[in-house]
Amino acid sequence: INCLLLTESFEQAPMYVAVMTYLGFGIVTLFGYFRDFLRAVGLEKCNLAQERVEQKDFVPLYQDFENFYNRNLYMRVRDNWNRPVCSLPGPVFDLMERVSDDYNWTFRLTGRTLHNAINMGSYNYLGFAENNADFLKTVADKTQQYGVGVCSTRQEMGTLSIHEELEQLVASFLRVESSMTFGMGFATNSMNIPAIVGKGGLILSDELNHTSLILGARLSGATIRVFKHNNMHSLEKMLREAVCSGQPRTHRPWKKILIMVEGIYSMEGSVVRLSEIIALKKKYKAYLYLDEAHSIGAVGPSGRGVAELFNVNPADVDVMMGTFTKSFGAAGGYIAGKKELVDYLRSHSHSAVYASAMSPPVTEQILRAMKCIMGKDGSTEGERIRQLAENTRYFRARLKEMGFIIYGNDDSPVVPILLYMPGKVVAFAREMLERKIGVVVVGFPATPITEARARFCLSASHTRAMLNQVLRHMNEVGDNLCLKFSRLKYSSCPNLCDETDFELI
């Protein structure tokens, strides 16, 4: 475990990079204020939503200043997001070409298509987002049998036999007593957390938790305190204070203390320090809520997530949550744990009581993928998982050798590459697309304003030839745009440079 933690890297940028980043944002902000002045005096047209003249005496519906970033910074680089895909979003995909005649306020399609761009931004970790007719035959059969929608909640007419089969398989896969599935991954967090903890409870949340966890915590009415990312000293300090001091003013004991963490953090690529958190939650009699959206199926020798990666007992995690939208190539999520917990959620979770049941073909796709991972369909058990782990280590090691600053754990298929400066972020995305490589770039407010990055997501369906092609272009773009900020030196390892193609059959 200690060796695993030591493989995480969060190298700081040189001082000049931070200075140039702030300077870049400062210049763009000044020009933004100048353009807002031109719009105010009527010298420049404002294309954003505005109040109607007859509603000028109303309370403003749109807060003008809050849209400043969107209006003057994001709009200038909007072409790098929401690109329309017109093919299966597998390891390669086709993009529809679009252009803007008004500086990214609106776009129009040219009718041309960019074919066979390498997809480095999809959460398709195990390659189950596929359209092989032989693999998908059972999904087609279930569509014929049940149709494409249930049109009812689970508590009314929406529970099908395949829903119950999936929940039994998920519990077996995770090695817990019971599980419940939901039709939407985001709602699995945001609608179930309020059912688990409420007023008089305390939530200790990692500062980098996903928005769905944050929303669920806010909707619960519980007191929320945020501890530093993966910092056990910060967490233990808050736990000790919570146990000793109790609730504010009354000092009564908290009804419940819930620690909320993720398995793999999607913006940092870091892995939760699960063993230490379990030790702390036992010491202070707290509960643990583990979100494995990015880790289930993607890490661990047999794809069972961070609990298997750290070799901990799944029973030590009180609430195991995960999604089917990534490793399983489907949609929805699950909550798993003790039978009493799951039975309680069946009648108290808003997502269970009010939301439509999971679509039958989606349910069958998850069953198909999970049986493949577990080796229950006659396929080679773990082949995709081993391929993903191999691709991850190879890609990360090569990027480090080139001199890029990358964040996260060496076993994490999420690979953030730090770009920092706003101008370089957009230049990087456009340059990579010119080379037929689709990448995702992320900036403020999804990241700290000084830590804009590109986020690569590895897949088992990426061949070694694809990765080498991406790395070759990355090396050239990194030199051209001066993106190799790392001051650490990594020695080249012969086995990492082997050009053998490990394409999954």
PDB file of N, CA and C in Angstrom, residues 276-323:
ATOM      1  N   GLU A 276      -6.221   3.906   5.075  1.00  0.00           N
ATOM      2  CA  GLU A 276      -6.080   4.859   6.174  1.00  0.00           C
ATOM      3  C   GLU A 276      -7.425   5.468   6.559  1.00  0.00           C
ATOM      4  N   ILE A 277      -8.282   5.726   5.566  1.00  0.00           N
ATOM      5  CA  ILE A 277      -9.601   6.290   5.858  1.00  0.00           C
ATOM      6  C   ILE A 277     -10.456   5.280   6.626  1.00  0.00           C
ATOM      7  N   ILE A 278     -10.375   4.007   6.251  1.00  0.00           N
ATOM      8  CA  ILE A 278     -11.119   2.975   6.975  1.00  0.00           C
ATOM      9  C   ILE A 278     -10.644   2.885   8.417  1.00  0.00           C
ATOM     10  N   ALA A 279      -9.326   2.984   8.621  1.00  0.00           N
ATOM     11  CA  ALA A 279      -8.791   2.956   9.993  1.00  0.00           C
ATOM     12  C   ALA A 279      -9.328   4.130  10.807  1.00  0.00           C
ATOM     13  N   LEU A 280      -9.410   5.314  10.200  1.00  0.00           N
ATOM     14  CA  LEU A 280      -9.912   6.495  10.906  1.00  0.00           C
ATOM     15  C   LEU A 280     -11.406   6.384  11.190  1.00  0.00           C
ATOM     16  N   LYS A 281     -12.158   5.886  10.230  1.00  0.00           N
ATOM     17  CA  LYS A 281     -13.615   5.805  10.435  1.00  0.00           C
ATOM     18  C   LYS A 281     -13.948   4.785  11.525  1.00  0.00           C
ATOM     19  N   LYS A 282     -13.152   3.736  11.643  1.00  0.00           N
ATOM     20  CA  LYS A 282     -13.358   2.768  12.731  1.00  0.00           C
ATOM     21  C   LYS A 282     -12.975   3.380  14.075  1.00  0.00           C
ATOM     22  N   LYS A 283     -11.892   4.129  14.088  1.00  0.00           N
ATOM     23  CA  LYS A 283     -11.403   4.735  15.322  1.00  0.00           C
ATOM     24  C   LYS A 283     -12.413   5.717  15.894  1.00  0.00           C
ATOM     25  N   TYR A 284     -13.057   6.495  15.019  1.00  0.00           N
ATOM     26  CA  TYR A 284     -13.961   7.554  15.484  1.00  0.00           C
ATOM     27  C   TYR A 284     -15.440   7.204  15.287  1.00  0.00           C
ATOM     28  N   LYS A 285     -15.736   5.931  14.978  1.00  0.00           N
ATOM     29  CA  LYS A 285     -17.123   5.460  14.837  1.00  0.00           C
ATOM     30  C   LYS A 285     -17.917   6.280  13.813  1.00  0.00           C
ATOM     31  N   ALA A 286     -17.312   6.496  12.653  1.00  0.00           N
ATOM     32  CA  ALA A 286     -17.976   7.216  11.560  1.00  0.00           C
ATOM     33  C   ALA A 286     -18.391   6.217  10.481  1.00  0.00           C
ATOM     34  N   TYR A 287     -19.152   6.715   9.499  1.00  0.00           N
ATOM     35  CA  TYR A 287     -19.547   5.907   8.345  1.00  0.00           C
ATOM     36  C   TYR A 287     -18.757   6.374   7.124  1.00  0.00           C
ATOM     37  N   LEU A 288     -18.606   5.478   6.153  1.00  0.00           N
ATOM     38  CA  LEU A 288     -17.831   5.794   4.947  1.00  0.00           C
ATOM     39  C   LEU A 288     -18.694   5.615   3.706  1.00  0.00           C
ATOM     40  N   TYR A 289     -18.749   6.667   2.870  1.00  0.00           N
ATOM     41  CA  TYR A 289     -19.451   6.654   1.577  1.00  0.00           C
ATOM     42  C   TYR A 289     -18.389   6.743   0.486  1.00  0.00           C
ATOM     43  N   LEU A 290     -18.273   5.688  -0.325  1.00  0.00           N
ATOM     44  CA  LEU A 290     -17.227   5.602  -1.347  1.00  0.00           C
ATOM     45  C   LEU A 290     -17.841   5.661  -2.740  1.00  0.00           C
ATOM     46  N   ASP A 291     -17.476   6.685  -3.507  1.00  0.00           N
ATOM     47  CA  ASP A 291     -17.941   6.857  -4.883  1.00  0.00           C
ATOM     48  C   ASP A 291     -16.902   6.259  -5.819  1.00  0.00           C
ATOM     49  N   GLU A 292     -17.272   5.152  -6.480  1.00  0.00           N
ATOM     50  CA  GLU A 292     -16.330   4.469  -7.370  1.00  0.00           C
ATOM     51  C   GLU A 292     -16.696   4.652  -8.839  1.00  0.00           C
ATOM     52  N   ALA A 293     -17.191   5.822  -9.199  1.00  0.00           N
ATOM     53  CA  ALA A 293     -17.600   6.068 -10.588  1.00  0.00           C
ATOM     54  C   ALA A 293     -16.467   5.781 -11.568  1.00  0.00           C
ATOM     55  N   HIS A 294     -15.252   6.219 -11.243  1.00  0.00           N
ATOM     56  CA  HIS A 294     -14.125   6.072 -12.167  1.00  0.00           C
ATOM     57  C   HIS A 294     -13.236   4.874 -11.845  1.00  0.00           C
ATOM     58  N   SER A 295     -13.455   4.225 -10.718  1.00  0.00           N
ATOM     59  CA  SER A 295     -12.548   3.145 -10.328  1.00  0.00           C
ATOM     60  C   SER A 295     -13.150   1.758 -10.496  1.00  0.00           C
ATOM     61  N   ILE A 296     -14.484   1.627 -10.418  1.00  0.00           N
ATOM     62  CA  ILE A 296     -15.067   0.289 -10.554  1.00  0.00           C
ATOM     63  C   ILE A 296     -14.865  -0.210 -11.990  1.00  0.00           C
ATOM     64  N   GLY A 297     -14.328  -1.385 -12.125  1.00  0.00           N
ATOM     65  CA  GLY A 297     -14.020  -1.946 -13.433  1.00  0.00           C
ATOM     66  C   GLY A 297     -12.673  -1.523 -13.980  1.00  0.00           C
ATOM     67  N   ALA A 298     -12.133  -0.408 -13.480  1.00  0.00           N
ATOM     68  CA  ALA A 298     -10.922   0.160 -14.069  1.00  0.00           C
ATOM     69  C   ALA A 298      -9.651  -0.172 -13.291  1.00  0.00           C
ATOM     70  N   VAL A 299      -9.762  -0.448 -11.993  1.00  0.00           N
ATOM     71  CA  VAL A 299      -8.577  -0.774 -11.193  1.00  0.00           C
ATOM     72  C   VAL A 299      -8.853  -2.025 -10.376  1.00  0.00           C
ATOM     73  N   GLY A 300      -7.782  -2.603  -9.868  1.00  0.00           N
ATOM     74  CA  GLY A 300      -7.879  -3.869  -9.153  1.00  0.00           C
ATOM     75  C   GLY A 300      -7.593  -5.020 -10.096  1.00  0.00           C
ATOM     76  N   PRO A 301      -6.981  -6.104  -9.610  1.00  0.00           N
ATOM     77  CA  PRO A 301      -6.642  -7.244 -10.474  1.00  0.00           C
ATOM     78  C   PRO A 301      -7.814  -7.806 -11.250  1.00  0.00           C
ATOM     79  N   SER A 302      -9.011  -7.792 -10.662  1.00  0.00           N
ATOM     80  CA  SER A 302     -10.184  -8.298 -11.377  1.00  0.00           C
ATOM     81  C   SER A 302     -11.242  -7.213 -11.578  1.00  0.00           C
ATOM     82  N   GLY A 303     -10.832  -5.937 -11.494  1.00  0.00           N
ATOM     83  CA  GLY A 303     -11.723  -4.830 -11.813  1.00  0.00           C
ATOM     84  C   GLY A 303     -12.726  -4.479 -10.733  1.00  0.00           C
ATOM     85  N   ARG A 304     -12.495  -4.924  -9.510  1.00  0.00           N
ATOM     86  CA  ARG A 304     -13.469  -4.671  -8.448  1.00  0.00           C
ATOM     87  C   ARG A 304     -13.202  -3.364  -7.696  1.00  0.00           C
ATOM     88  N   GLY A 305     -12.402  -2.481  -8.278  1.00  0.00           N
ATOM     89  CA  GLY A 305     -12.246  -1.143  -7.734  1.00  0.00           C
ATOM     90  C   GLY A 305     -11.174  -1.013  -6.672  1.00  0.00           C
ATOM     91  N   VAL A 306     -11.225   0.106  -5.955  1.00  0.00           N
ATOM     92  CA  VAL A 306     -10.149   0.429  -5.010  1.00  0.00           C
ATOM     93  C   VAL A 306     -10.166  -0.481  -3.786  1.00  0.00           C
ATOM     94  N   ALA A 307     -11.318  -1.043  -3.426  1.00  0.00           N
ATOM     95  CA  ALA A 307     -11.352  -1.980  -2.299  1.00  0.00           C
ATOM     96  C   ALA A 307     -10.467  -3.181  -2.602  1.00  0.00           C
ATOM     97  N   GLU A 308     -10.520  -3.659  -3.844  1.00  0.00           N
ATOM     98  CA  GLU A 308      -9.659  -4.771  -4.244  1.00  0.00           C
ATOM     99  C   GLU A 308      -8.224  -4.312  -4.427  1.00  0.00           C
ATOM    100  N   LEU A 309      -8.042  -3.094  -4.946  1.00  0.00           N
ATOM    101  CA  LEU A 309      -6.690  -2.568  -5.154  1.00  0.00           C
ATOM    102  C   LEU A 309      -5.922  -2.493  -3.843  1.00  0.00           C
ATOM    103  N   PHE A 310      -6.604  -2.088  -2.770  1.00  0.00           N
ATOM    104  CA  PHE A 310      -5.973  -1.982  -1.456  1.00  0.00           C
ATOM    105  C   PHE A 310      -6.148  -3.245  -0.619  1.00  0.00           C
ATOM    106  N   ASN A 311      -6.852  -4.235  -1.184  1.00  0.00           N
ATOM    107  CA  ASN A 311      -7.075  -5.507  -0.496  1.00  0.00           C
ATOM    108  C   ASN A 311      -7.753  -5.299   0.858  1.00  0.00           C
ATOM    109  N   VAL A 312      -8.807  -4.480   0.874  1.00  0.00           N
ATOM    110  CA  VAL A 312      -9.570  -4.272   2.098  1.00  0.00           C
ATOM    111  C   VAL A 312     -10.885  -5.034   2.007  1.00  0.00           C
ATOM    112  N   ASN A 313     -11.481  -5.275   3.144  1.00  0.00           N
ATOM    113  CA  ASN A 313     -12.763  -5.985   3.201  1.00  0.00           C
ATOM    114  C   ASN A 313     -13.871  -5.043   2.738  1.00  0.00           C
ATOM    115  N   PRO A 314     -14.645  -5.413   1.704  1.00  0.00           N
ATOM    116  CA  PRO A 314     -15.737  -4.533   1.246  1.00  0.00           C
ATOM    117  C   PRO A 314     -16.743  -4.197   2.351  1.00  0.00           C
ATOM    118  N   ALA A 315     -16.863  -5.057   3.345  1.00  0.00           N
ATOM    119  CA  ALA A 315     -17.795  -4.793   4.449  1.00  0.00           C
ATOM    120  C   ALA A 315     -17.365  -3.595   5.279  1.00  0.00           C
ATOM    121  N   ASP A 316     -16.091  -3.200   5.184  1.00  0.00           N
ATOM    122  CA  ASP A 316     -15.603  -2.033   5.920  1.00  0.00           C
ATOM    123  C   ASP A 316     -16.042  -0.718   5.281  1.00  0.00           C
ATOM    124  N   VAL A 317     -16.564  -0.781   4.043  1.00  0.00           N
ATOM    125  CA  VAL A 317     -17.102   0.409   3.373  1.00  0.00           C
ATOM    126  C   VAL A 317     -18.617   0.365   3.539  1.00  0.00           C
ATOM    127  N   ASP A 318     -19.167   1.316   4.262  1.00  0.00           N
ATOM    128  CA  ASP A 318     -20.588   1.265   4.607  1.00  0.00           C
ATOM    129  C   ASP A 318     -21.488   1.453   3.393  1.00  0.00           C
ATOM    130  N   VAL A 319     -21.138   2.417   2.524  1.00  0.00           N
ATOM    131  CA  VAL A 319     -21.940   2.673   1.326  1.00  0.00           C
ATOM    132  C   VAL A 319     -21.019   2.646   0.115  1.00  0.00           C
ATOM    133  N   MET A 320     -21.206   1.665  -0.759  1.00  0.00           N
ATOM    134  CA  MET A 320     -20.406   1.574  -1.987  1.00  0.00           C
ATOM    135  C   MET A 320     -21.266   2.066  -3.144  1.00  0.00           C
ATOM    136  N   MET A 321     -20.801   3.135  -3.776  1.00  0.00           N
ATOM    137  CA  MET A 321     -21.537   3.690  -4.912  1.00  0.00           C
ATOM    138  C   MET A 321     -20.674   3.612  -6.161  1.00  0.00           C
ATOM    139  N   GLY A 322     -21.298   3.413  -7.290  1.00  0.00           N
ATOM    140  CA  GLY A 322     -20.559   3.412  -8.547  1.00  0.00           C
ATOM    141  C   GLY A 322     -21.507   3.695  -9.698  1.00  0.00           C
ATOM    142  N   THR A 323     -20.944   3.898 -10.871  1.00  0.00           N
ATOM    143  CA  THR A 323     -21.770   4.151 -12.054  1.00  0.00           C
ATOM    144  C   THR A 323     -21.462   3.120 -13.136  1.00  0.00           C
TER     145      THR A 323
END
